[in-house]
CSV table of C-alpha atoms and ligand atoms in Angstrom, one decimal:
chain,number,residue,atom,x,y,z
A,177,MET,CA,10.7,-3.9,-2.3
A,178,PRO,CA,14.5,-2.8,-2.7
A,179,LEU,CA,16.3,-6.3,-2.8
A,180,VAL,CA,18.9,-5.9,-0.2
A,181,LEU,CA,21.0,-8.9,-0.1
A,182,ALA,CA,22.2,-9.9,3.3
A,183,ALA,CA,25.7,-11.2,4.1
A,184,GLY,CA,26.0,-15.0,3.7
A,185,ASP,CA,22.6,-15.5,1.8
A,186,PRO,CA,24.0,-18.5,-0.1
A,187,SER,CA,20.9,-17.5,-2.9
A,188,SER,CA,21.9,-14.0,-3.0
A,189,SER,CA,22.8,-13.9,-7.0
A,190,GLY,CA,19.7,-16.2,-7.4
A,191,MET,CA,20.9,-18.5,-9.6
A,192,THR,CA,23.3,-20.4,-7.1
A,193,PRO,CA,22.0,-24.0,-6.7
A,194,PRO,CA,20.1,-25.2,-2.9
A,195,VAL,CA,22.7,-25.6,-0.5
A,196,ALA,CA,21.9,-29.3,0.0
A,197,ALA,CA,19.8,-30.3,3.8
A,198,SER,CA,22.7,-31.1,6.8
A,199,PRO,CA,22.5,-30.4,10.0
A,200,SER,CA,23.2,-26.6,11.1
A,201,THR,CA,23.5,-24.4,13.9
A,202,ASP,CA,22.3,-21.2,11.7
A,203,PRO,CA,18.5,-20.8,12.4
A,204,ARG,CA,18.1,-19.4,9.1
A,205,ALA,CA,19.3,-22.6,7.7
A,206,ALA,CA,15.6,-24.0,7.0
A,207,PHE,CA,15.3,-20.6,5.2
A,208,LEU,CA,18.3,-20.5,3.1
A,209,ARG,CA,18.0,-24.3,2.2
A,210,ARG,CA,14.3,-24.1,1.3
A,211,GLU,CA,13.0,-21.1,0.6
A,212,SER,CA,12.9,-19.6,-3.0
A,213,ALA,CA,15.5,-17.1,-4.5
A,214,VAL,CA,12.4,-14.5,-5.1
A,215,ARG,CA,12.6,-13.8,-1.1
A,216,GLY,CA,13.1,-10.2,-0.6
A,217,TYR,CA,12.3,-8.3,2.8
A,218,CYS,CA,13.9,-11.2,4.8
A,219,ARG,CA,17.4,-10.3,3.2
A,220,GLY,CA,18.1,-6.7,4.5
A,221,PHE,CA,16.0,-8.0,7.5
A,222,PRO,CA,17.1,-11.2,8.0
A,223,ALA,CA,16.2,-11.8,11.9
A,224,ILE,CA,13.7,-14.6,12.8
A,225,PHE,CA,10.5,-12.5,14.1
A,226,ALA,CA,8.4,-13.8,16.6
A,227,THR,CA,6.2,-11.9,18.5
A,228,ALA,CA,4.8,-8.2,18.1
A,229,GLN,CA,3.0,-5.5,20.0
A,230,GLY,CA,2.3,-2.1,18.7
A,231,SER,CA,4.7,-0.8,17.0
A,232,ARG,CA,7.7,-2.8,18.3
A,233,VAL,CA,8.8,-6.5,17.0
A,234,ARG,CA,10.9,-9.1,18.2
A,235,ASP,CA,12.9,-11.9,17.1
A,236,GLU,CA,12.9,-15.3,18.5
A,237,THR,CA,15.9,-14.7,20.4
A,238,GLY,CA,13.7,-11.4,22.5
A,239,ARG,CA,15.9,-8.6,20.0
A,240,GLU,CA,13.8,-5.9,19.8
A,241,TRP,CA,12.8,-3.1,16.9
A,242,ILE,CA,10.9,-0.4,16.3
A,243,ASP,CA,8.8,-1.0,12.9
A,244,PHE,CA,8.7,1.8,10.6
A,245,LEU,CA,8.4,-0.8,7.7
A,246,CYS,CA,4.2,-1.9,9.4
A,247,GLY,CA,4.0,-4.6,6.9
A,248,ALA,CA,4.1,-2.5,3.8
A,249,GLY,CA,1.3,-0.3,4.9
A,250,SER,CA,-0.6,-3.8,6.1
A,251,LEU,CA,-0.7,-2.7,10.2
A,252,ASN,CA,-2.2,1.0,10.6
A,253,TYR,CA,-3.2,-0.1,13.9
A,254,GLY,CA,-0.1,-1.8,14.8
A,255,HIS,CA,0.6,-5.1,15.4
A,256,ASN,CA,-1.8,-7.3,17.3
A,257,PRO,CA,-4.2,-4.8,18.6
A,258,PRO,CA,-5.5,-5.7,21.8
A,259,ARG,CA,-8.7,-5.5,20.6
A,260,VAL,CA,-8.8,-6.9,17.3
A,261,ILE,CA,-7.2,-9.6,18.9
A,262,ALA,CA,-9.9,-9.9,21.4
A,263,ALA,CA,-12.6,-10.2,18.6
A,264,LEU,CA,-10.8,-12.8,17.0
A,265,THR,CA,-10.2,-15.1,20.0
A,266,ASP,CA,-13.6,-14.9,20.6
A,267,TYR,CA,-14.4,-15.7,17.2
A,268,LEU,CA,-12.5,-18.8,17.2
A,269,ALA,CA,-13.6,-19.8,20.4
A,270,SER,CA,-17.4,-19.7,19.7
A,271,GLY,CA,-16.6,-21.8,16.3
A,272,GLY,CA,-17.4,-19.3,13.5
A,273,ILE,CA,-17.2,-20.2,10.2
A,274,LEU,CA,-14.0,-19.8,8.9
A,275,HIS,CA,-13.8,-20.6,5.2
A,276,GLY,CA,-17.4,-19.5,3.5
A,277,LEU,CA,-16.3,-18.6,-0.4
A,278,ASP,CA,-18.5,-15.8,-1.2
A,279,LEU,CA,-21.8,-17.2,1.1
A,280,HIS,CA,-23.3,-15.2,3.3
A,281,THR,CA,-21.6,-15.2,6.4
A,282,VAL,CA,-22.6,-13.6,10.4
A,283,ALA,CA,-18.8,-12.3,9.9
A,284,LYS,CA,-19.2,-10.8,6.6
A,285,ARG,CA,-22.6,-9.0,7.3
A,286,ARG,CA,-21.0,-7.7,10.5
A,287,PHE,CA,-17.8,-6.2,8.4
A,288,LEU,CA,-20.5,-4.8,5.9
A,289,GLU,CA,-22.9,-3.1,8.4
A,290,ILE,CA,-19.6,-1.6,10.1
A,291,PHE,CA,-18.3,-0.5,7.0
A,292,GLU,CA,-21.5,0.8,5.6
A,293,ARG,CA,-21.7,2.5,9.2
A,294,VAL,CA,-18.3,4.1,10.1
A,295,ILE,CA,-16.9,4.4,6.4
A,296,LEU,CA,-19.1,4.7,3.3
A,297,ALA,CA,-22.1,6.2,4.7
A,298,PRO,CA,-20.6,9.4,6.7
A,299,ARG,CA,-18.7,10.0,3.1
A,300,GLY,CA,-21.5,10.1,0.9
A,301,MET,CA,-20.9,7.0,-0.9
A,302,GLU,CA,-23.3,4.8,-2.6
A,303,HIS,CA,-20.4,2.2,-3.6
A,304,ARG,CA,-21.3,-1.8,-3.9
A,305,VAL,CA,-18.5,-3.6,-2.3
A,306,GLN,CA,-16.7,-6.4,-4.3
A,307,PHE,CA,-14.8,-9.2,-2.2
A,308,THR,CA,-11.9,-10.5,-4.7
A,309,ASN,CA,-9.6,-12.9,-4.1
A,310,PRO,CA,-7.8,-11.5,-0.9
A,311,THR,CA,-4.4,-9.7,-2.1
A,312,GLY,CA,-4.2,-6.1,-3.4
A,313,THR,CA,-3.3,-7.3,-6.7
A,314,ASN,CA,-6.3,-9.9,-6.7
A,315,ALA,CA,-8.3,-6.1,-6.5
A,316,VAL,CA,-7.3,-4.4,-8.9
A,317,GLU,CA,-7.2,-7.4,-11.7
A,318,ALA,CA,-10.8,-7.3,-10.8
A,319,ALA,CA,-11.2,-3.1,-11.4
A,320,PHE,CA,-9.4,-3.5,-14.7
A,321,LYS,CA,-11.9,-6.0,-16.0
A,322,LEU,CA,-14.9,-4.3,-14.7
A,323,ALA,CA,-13.6,-1.2,-16.2
A,324,ARG,CA,-13.2,-2.9,-19.3
A,325,LYS,CA,-16.5,-4.7,-18.9
A,326,ILE,CA,-18.3,-1.0,-19.0
A,327,THR,CA,-16.8,1.0,-21.6
A,328,GLY,CA,-15.8,-1.7,-23.6
A,329,ARG,CA,-12.7,-0.4,-24.2
A,330,ALA,CA,-9.3,-2.3,-23.5
A,331,GLY,CA,-6.7,-0.1,-22.5
A,332,ILE,CA,-5.2,1.1,-19.2
A,333,HIS,CA,-4.1,4.2,-18.6
A,334,ALA,CA,-1.3,4.3,-15.6
A,335,PHE,CA,1.3,6.9,-14.3
A,336,THR,CA,5.0,6.5,-14.2
A,337,ASN,CA,6.5,5.0,-11.2
A,338,GLY,CA,2.9,3.7,-10.1
A,339,TYR,CA,2.7,-0.1,-8.7
A,340,HIS,CA,-0.1,-2.1,-8.9
A,341,GLY,CA,0.9,-5.5,-7.9
A,342,MET,CA,2.4,-8.8,-9.2
A,343,THR,CA,-0.5,-10.4,-11.6
A,344,LEU,CA,0.1,-9.7,-15.2
A,345,GLY,CA,-2.9,-7.2,-15.7
A,346,ALA,CA,-1.6,-5.0,-12.5
A,347,LEU,CA,2.1,-6.3,-13.6
A,348,ALA,CA,1.1,-4.6,-17.0
A,349,ALA,CA,0.5,-1.0,-15.1
A,350,THR,CA,3.3,-0.9,-12.7
A,351,GLY,CA,6.2,0.7,-13.9
A,352,ASN,CA,9.4,-1.0,-12.3
A,353,LYS,CA,11.4,-2.1,-15.0
A,354,TYR,CA,12.9,-5.1,-12.6
A,355,ASN,CA,9.0,-6.4,-11.8
A,356,ARG,CA,8.6,-6.1,-15.1
A,357,ALA,CA,11.4,-8.0,-16.7
A,358,GLY,CA,9.8,-10.9,-14.1
A,359,ALA,CA,6.5,-11.6,-15.5
A,360,GLY,CA,8.3,-13.4,-18.9
A,361,VAL,CA,5.3,-12.6,-21.5
A,362,ALA,CA,4.8,-9.1,-23.0
A,363,LEU,CA,2.8,-7.1,-20.5
A,364,GLY,CA,0.1,-5.9,-22.8
A,365,GLY,CA,-3.1,-3.6,-21.7
A,366,ALA,CA,-1.2,-0.5,-20.4
A,367,THR,CA,0.1,2.7,-21.3
A,368,PHE,CA,2.1,5.1,-18.8
A,369,LEU,CA,0.9,8.5,-18.6
A,370,PRO,CA,3.6,11.4,-16.8
A,371,PHE,CA,2.3,11.5,-12.7
A,372,ASP,CA,2.3,14.9,-11.4
A,373,GLY,CA,5.5,16.4,-11.3
A,374,TYR,CA,7.2,13.9,-13.6
A,375,PHE,CA,8.8,16.6,-15.8
A,376,GLY,CA,9.3,18.9,-12.7
A,377,ALA,CA,7.0,21.2,-11.1
A,378,ASN,CA,6.4,23.6,-14.2
A,379,LEU,CA,5.0,20.8,-16.7
A,380,ASP,CA,1.3,20.3,-16.2
A,381,THR,CA,0.7,16.5,-17.0
A,382,ILE,CA,-2.7,17.0,-17.0
A,383,ALA,CA,-2.6,19.1,-20.2
A,384,MET,CA,-0.6,16.7,-21.7
A,385,ILE,CA,-2.8,14.0,-21.1
A,386,ARG,CA,-5.9,16.2,-22.4
A,387,LYS,CA,-3.6,16.7,-25.7
A,388,LEU,CA,-2.9,12.8,-26.0
A,389,TRP,CA,-6.6,11.7,-25.8
A,390,GLU,CA,-7.9,15.0,-27.5
A,391,ASP,CA,-5.6,14.7,-30.7
A,392,PRO,CA,-7.0,12.5,-33.6
A,393,SER,CA,-3.4,11.6,-34.8
A,394,SER,CA,-1.8,11.2,-30.9
A,395,GLY,CA,-1.6,7.3,-31.3
A,396,VAL,CA,-2.8,7.1,-28.1
A,397,ASP,CA,-6.8,5.1,-27.9
A,398,LEU,CA,-8.8,6.6,-25.1
A,399,PRO,CA,-8.8,3.8,-21.9
A,400,ALA,CA,-11.2,2.1,-20.2
A,401,ALA,CA,-9.7,3.9,-17.4
A,402,VAL,CA,-7.1,5.4,-15.4
A,403,VAL,CA,-5.4,4.1,-12.2
A,404,VAL,CA,-3.9,6.1,-10.1
A,405,GLU,CA,-2.2,6.1,-6.3
A,406,THR,CA,-2.6,10.0,-4.6
A,407,VAL,CA,0.6,9.2,-2.9
A,408,GLN,CA,2.7,6.5,-4.8
A,409,GLY,CA,4.5,4.8,-1.9
A,410,GLU,CA,6.8,2.0,-3.6
A,411,GLY,CA,7.4,4.3,-6.5
A,412,GLY,CA,9.3,6.5,-4.3
A,413,ILE,CA,6.6,8.5,-2.4
A,414,ASN,CA,5.7,10.8,-5.3
A,415,VAL,CA,2.6,12.8,-4.0
A,416,ALA,CA,0.0,14.3,-6.3
A,417,SER,CA,-1.3,17.3,-5.5
A,418,TRP,CA,-4.9,17.6,-4.7
A,419,ALA,CA,-5.2,20.7,-7.5
A,420,TRP,CA,-3.7,17.8,-9.8
A,421,LEU,CA,-6.0,15.2,-8.8
A,422,LYS,CA,-9.2,17.2,-9.3
A,423,SER,CA,-7.7,18.0,-12.7
A,424,LEU,CA,-7.6,14.3,-13.5
A,425,ALA,CA,-10.7,13.1,-12.2
A,426,ALA,CA,-12.5,15.8,-14.3
A,427,LEU,CA,-10.2,15.0,-17.4
A,428,CYS,CA,-12.1,11.3,-17.0
A,429,ARG,CA,-15.4,12.5,-16.3
A,430,GLU,CA,-15.1,14.8,-19.4
A,431,HIS,CA,-14.0,11.2,-21.7
A,432,GLN,CA,-16.1,9.2,-19.7
A,433,VAL,CA,-13.3,7.2,-18.6
A,434,LEU,CA,-13.2,5.4,-15.5
A,435,LEU,CA,-11.3,6.8,-12.6
A,436,ILE,CA,-9.8,4.2,-10.4
A,437,VAL,CA,-8.0,5.0,-7.0
A,438,ASP,CA,-5.4,2.5,-5.8
A,439,ASP,CA,-5.7,3.2,-2.1
A,440,ILE,CA,-4.4,-0.4,-1.5
A,441,GLN,CA,-1.2,1.2,0.3
A,442,ILE,CA,-1.9,4.8,1.2
A,443,GLY,CA,-5.8,4.4,1.7
A,444,ASN,CA,-6.7,3.2,5.3
A,445,GLY,CA,-5.9,6.4,6.9
A,446,ARG,CA,-2.2,6.3,6.0
A,447,SER,CA,-3.0,9.6,3.9
A,448,GLY,CA,-4.7,11.2,7.1
A,449,THR,CA,-8.8,10.3,6.1
A,450,PHE,CA,-9.8,6.9,5.3
A,451,PHE,CA,-9.4,7.2,1.8
A,452,SER,CA,-6.9,9.1,0.6
A,453,TYR,CA,-8.1,11.7,-1.9
A,454,GLU,CA,-11.2,12.8,0.4
A,455,THR,CA,-9.5,16.6,1.0
A,456,ALA,CA,-9.5,16.8,-3.2
A,457,GLY,CA,-13.2,16.1,-3.2
A,458,ILE,CA,-13.1,13.8,-6.2
A,459,ASP,CA,-15.4,11.0,-6.6
A,460,PRO,CA,-13.7,8.3,-8.4
A,461,ASP,CA,-15.8,5.5,-9.8
A,462,LEU,CA,-13.8,2.2,-8.2
A,463,ILE,CA,-11.0,2.1,-5.8
A,464,VAL,CA,-9.4,-1.0,-4.8
A,465,VAL,CA,-8.7,-1.0,-1.1
A,466,SER,CA,-6.6,-3.9,1.0
A,467,LYS,CA,-3.5,-4.0,3.3
A,468,SER,CA,-4.8,-2.8,6.4
A,469,ILE,CA,-8.5,-3.2,5.9
A,470,GLY,CA,-7.8,-6.4,7.2
A,471,GLY,CA,-7.3,-4.8,10.8
A,472,CYS,CA,-4.1,-6.5,11.9
A,473,GLY,CA,-2.6,-8.1,8.7
A,474,LEU,CA,-4.9,-10.8,7.4
A,475,PRO,CA,-5.3,-10.8,4.1
A,476,LEU,CA,-8.9,-8.9,2.4
A,477,ALA,CA,-9.7,-7.0,-0.5
A,478,LEU,CA,-11.7,-5.2,-2.1
A,479,VAL,CA,-13.4,-3.0,-5.0
A,480,LEU,CA,-15.7,-0.3,-4.4
A,481,ILE,CA,-17.9,0.1,-7.2
A,482,LYS,CA,-20.3,3.0,-8.0
A,483,PRO,CA,-23.7,1.1,-8.2
A,484,VAL,CA,-24.0,2.1,-11.7
A,485,HIS,CA,-21.0,0.3,-12.7
A,486,ASP,CA,-21.6,-2.7,-10.7
A,487,ARG,CA,-22.2,-4.6,-13.9
A,488,TRP,CA,-21.2,-8.0,-13.3
A,489,LYS,CA,-23.2,-11.1,-14.1
A,490,PRO,CA,-23.3,-13.3,-10.9
A,491,ALA,CA,-19.9,-15.2,-10.3
A,492,GLU,CA,-18.3,-13.9,-13.2
A,493,HIS,CA,-15.3,-12.9,-11.6
A,494,ASN,CA,-14.9,-15.6,-9.2
A,495,GLY,CA,-12.4,-16.8,-6.8
A,496,THR,CA,-12.1,-19.5,-3.8
A,497,PHE,CA,-10.8,-16.9,-1.1
A,498,ARG,CA,-12.9,-13.9,-1.4
A,499,GLY,CA,-13.4,-12.7,1.8
A,500,ASN,CA,-11.8,-14.1,4.6
A,501,GLN,CA,-13.9,-14.7,7.8
A,502,LEU,CA,-11.4,-13.7,9.8
A,503,ALA,CA,-10.4,-10.8,8.3
A,504,PHE,CA,-13.9,-10.3,8.4
A,505,VAL,CA,-13.7,-10.0,12.0
A,506,ALA,CA,-10.4,-8.0,12.5
A,507,ALA,CA,-11.4,-5.2,10.1
A,508,ALA,CA,-15.1,-5.0,12.2
A,509,ALA,CA,-13.6,-4.8,15.4
A,510,ALA,CA,-10.8,-2.2,13.9
A,511,LEU,CA,-12.8,0.1,11.8
A,512,GLU,CA,-15.1,0.4,14.8
A,513,GLN,CA,-12.3,0.8,17.1
A,514,HIS,CA,-10.8,3.7,15.2
A,515,TRP,CA,-12.8,4.9,12.6
A,516,SER,CA,-16.3,5.5,14.8
A,517,ASP,CA,-14.7,8.7,16.2
A,518,ARG,CA,-13.4,10.1,12.8
A,519,ALA,CA,-12.2,13.4,13.5
A,520,GLY,CA,-10.7,12.2,16.9
A,521,PHE,CA,-8.3,9.5,14.5
A,522,GLU,CA,-7.9,12.2,11.8
A,523,ALA,CA,-6.2,14.4,14.6
A,524,ALA,CA,-4.4,11.9,16.3
A,525,ILE,CA,-2.9,10.7,12.8
A,526,ALA,CA,-2.4,14.8,11.8
A,527,GLN,CA,-0.6,15.4,15.0
A,528,ARG,CA,1.7,12.1,14.3
A,529,SER,CA,2.1,13.0,10.3
A,530,GLN,CA,3.4,16.6,11.6
A,531,ARG,CA,5.9,14.9,14.5
A,532,LEU,CA,7.2,13.1,11.8
A,533,ARG,CA,8.1,15.4,9.3
A,534,GLY,CA,9.6,17.9,11.5
A,535,ARG,CA,11.4,15.2,12.6
A,536,LEU,CA,12.6,14.2,9.1
A,537,GLU,CA,13.4,17.7,8.1
A,538,ALA,CA,15.4,18.3,11.0
A,539,ILE,CA,17.8,15.5,9.5
A,540,ALA,CA,17.6,16.4,6.2
A,541,ALA,CA,19.0,19.7,7.5
A,542,ALA,CA,21.4,18.8,9.8
A,543,HIS,CA,23.0,17.2,6.7
A,544,PRO,CA,23.1,20.3,4.3
A,545,ASP,CA,26.1,18.8,2.3
A,546,ARG,CA,23.9,15.4,1.6
A,547,GLY,CA,21.6,16.9,-0.3
A,548,PHE,CA,18.5,15.1,1.0
A,549,SER,CA,15.2,16.2,0.9
A,550,VAL,CA,11.8,15.2,2.8
A,551,ARG,CA,8.2,14.6,0.6
A,552,GLY,CA,5.0,12.3,1.5
A,553,ARG,CA,1.6,12.9,3.1
A,554,GLY,CA,0.2,11.8,6.4
A,555,LEU,CA,2.2,8.9,7.5
A,556,MET,CA,3.9,7.7,4.7
A,557,GLN,CA,6.8,10.4,4.8
A,558,GLY,CA,10.4,9.5,2.6
A,559,LEU,CA,14.0,11.2,3.1
A,560,VAL,CA,14.8,11.4,-0.3
A,561,SER,CA,18.7,10.6,-0.6
A,562,ALA,CA,20.6,12.1,-4.2
A,563,ASP,CA,23.0,8.9,-3.4
A,564,PRO,CA,21.2,5.5,-3.6
A,565,GLU,CA,24.1,3.5,-2.1
A,566,ARG,CA,23.5,6.4,1.2
A,567,ALA,CA,19.8,5.1,1.7
A,568,ALA,CA,21.3,1.8,1.5
A,569,ARG,CA,23.3,2.1,4.0
A,570,ILE,CA,20.9,4.2,6.5
A,571,SER,CA,18.8,1.1,6.3
A,572,ALA,CA,21.3,-1.6,7.4
A,573,VAL,CA,22.8,0.9,9.8
A,574,ALA,CA,19.2,1.4,11.6
A,575,TYR,CA,18.3,-2.3,11.5
A,576,ASP,CA,21.3,-2.8,13.5
A,577,ARG,CA,20.2,-0.2,15.9
A,578,GLY,CA,16.5,-1.6,16.0
A,579,LEU,CA,14.8,0.4,13.8
A,580,ILE,CA,13.1,-1.6,10.6
A,581,ILE,CA,12.4,1.1,8.2
A,582,GLU,CA,12.4,0.5,4.2
A,583,ARG,CA,13.4,2.2,0.8
A,584,ALA,CA,11.5,3.2,-2.3
A,585,GLY,CA,11.7,4.5,-5.7
A,586,PRO,CA,13.1,3.7,-8.8
A,587,HIS,CA,16.6,3.5,-7.0
A,588,ASP,CA,15.3,2.6,-3.9
A,589,GLU,CA,16.8,6.1,-2.9
A,590,VAL,CA,13.8,7.1,-0.4
A,591,VAL,CA,13.9,6.0,2.8
A,592,LYS,CA,10.6,5.5,3.9
A,593,ALA,CA,9.3,5.9,7.4
A,594,MET,CA,5.3,4.2,7.6
A,595,PRO,CA,4.7,4.0,11.2
A,596,PRO,CA,1.6,2.7,12.5
A,597,LEU,CA,-0.9,5.1,13.0
A,598,THR,CA,-1.3,4.1,16.2
A,599,ILE,CA,2.4,4.7,17.1
A,600,ALA,CA,2.6,6.3,20.9
A,601,PHE,CA,4.7,9.3,20.6
A,602,ASP,CA,7.3,8.0,22.5
A,603,ASP,CA,7.8,5.1,19.9
A,604,LEU,CA,7.6,7.6,17.3
A,605,ASP,CA,10.2,9.7,18.5
A,606,ALA,CA,12.5,7.0,19.8
A,607,GLY,CA,12.4,5.5,16.0
A,608,CYS,CA,13.3,9.0,14.6
A,609,SER,CA,15.9,9.2,16.9
A,610,ILE,CA,17.4,5.8,15.6
A,611,LEU,CA,17.3,7.2,12.1
A,612,ALA,CA,19.0,10.5,13.3
A,613,GLU,CA,21.6,8.4,14.6
A,614,SER,CA,21.7,5.8,11.3
A,615,VAL,CA,21.8,8.9,8.8
A,616,ALA,CA,24.6,10.3,10.7
A,617,ALA,CA,26.5,6.9,11.3
A,618,ALA,CA,25.9,6.1,7.6
A,619,GLY,CA,28.0,8.7,5.7
B,985,PLP,N1,-1.4,-1.0,-5.7
B,985,PLP,C1,-0.4,-0.6,-3.9
B,985,PLP,C2,-0.5,0.6,-4.1
B,985,PLP,C3,0.7,-1.2,-3.6
B,985,PLP,O1,1.5,-0.5,-3.1
B,985,PLP,C4,0.5,-2.6,-3.5
B,985,PLP,C5,1.6,-3.2,-2.7
B,985,PLP,O2,2.2,-2.8,-1.8
B,985,PLP,C6,-0.2,-3.6,-4.5
B,985,PLP,C7,-1.0,-2.7,-5.2
B,985,PLP,C8,-0.8,-5.1,-4.2
B,985,PLP,O3,-1.1,-5.6,-3.4
B,985,PLP,P1,-0.2,-7.0,-3.1
B,985,PLP,O4,1.1,-6.6,-3.0
B,985,PLP,O5,-0.8,-7.3,-2.0
B,985,PLP,O6,-0.8,-7.8,-4.3
C-alpha cells in the first residue's frame, strides 16, 4: 500500500500535533482532527465514500468512481453483491446469532457445508478448516505457529518482496522495509529467500535454496515452513511460474519442510482459479485464506490444514472473533452463487483477464519511450513504470478522472489493476479507458 499524501492533510508528516477541535466546513474535518496519522489509502483517495454497487463506488456528494482497488482484494464479487446482501438481510431479519466465539452455529455449519461441496470436495481436498481471528495476518500467525509445532523447528522461510501482514510474526516474514521499521522490536524467526526471477530470469532460485538447505555449512537451518504468495500482490505483482512452484513444493517435500501458500490476496479466484496454485498441481500443507472469502468485504480468515497436520490441542490457539457469523452467511451465498459452476466462473474470469491484459499491453505499447511493462496473472495485473513518480501521477490523475487504482512494489512503481472478478465488460473497458487517458495525461 503506497503512502500517498493528499494536499492539505495536516498530519501528512505524521509528526504534526492534532488540530484542535473546531467547527469546520471541511467534510473531512473529523478525520483530520481525530483519525491517527497511520491512515493510508484515504490520503491518496480522499473522498468520503458513501455507497457502492458492483464495480462502482460513490461519495457522499454523488460523485462516482470505477473501483480497480477492490478493497485490496476483499471485493472479488464486487460491492454489495445482490444475492449476498439478500442472504445477509434475511439472516438479520431472522434474528440469527451475530457472535458465536467458536460455538457451533447454523451459519457456520452452512458455510462449512457449502465450502466443502463447492470448493474442497471438487478439488479432492481433505483439509480441515481453522477459523482464526478475522483478518489475514491472524491466519498467517496461526499457520506459522502450527508449522512450528508440527516440525519442532522454529524458522519460517519467506520470499523477497513477500507480504504477509502486520502482526509481529507475519511482519517478520514481510519484506517491506518501511513496514518492518514500524515494528519497534527486532523481527525474528524469518529468513528471506529469493523469489522466482528475483535475480533475473536466468538464475534458478530453487537451486540456490536447495544449496542453502543442503550445505551443512551454509549457516541456514532448515525451517518449519516456507510461506509463498504465488503472485506477490503488495510486493509488485511478481508472478511465480508454475514450474518454479512445482520445484519449490518438491523441495519442501524432500526436506519435510511444510509449504504454506498465502492465498489471502491472490486466492478466491483472483488468479483465475479458486486457489491460486491449482494450475501448478501442487498440494500445500497449509493454505491461508482471507479477504474475499467474506463474500462482500466482511472479515473472515481461515487456515486450511491437511488432516495429518491438524495437531492443535483444543483452544490452544484462541480468539474472540473466530468466525464472523455475518461473514459465514455472506461467504456461503457468494461461494454457492459463483463456484457451483466452477468451469463457467473460471471461463468468465479468464475472458476478463485477457481483456484487462490486452488493454494494459496496449497502453504500454502506446508509450514506447516510457519503459512500461505489464505483468500479472488473472485479474491482478500491473502496469510497471520504470519511474515510480510517474506511477504516482498516473494513480492520482486516474482518481481525478473517476478510477480508483493503487500502486504496489518496492518503490510503488507498479500501477495495480484489480477489478472485481464479476465486473461487466463495459465497466472494465471504461476503467481501462480512464487509465489509458490518465497515463497519457500524467506525462
Ligand atoms: N497476506 C497477503 C498476501 C496480503 O496481501 C495481506 C494483506 O494485504 C495479508 C496477508 C494480511 O492481511 P490483513 O491485512 O487482512 O491482515
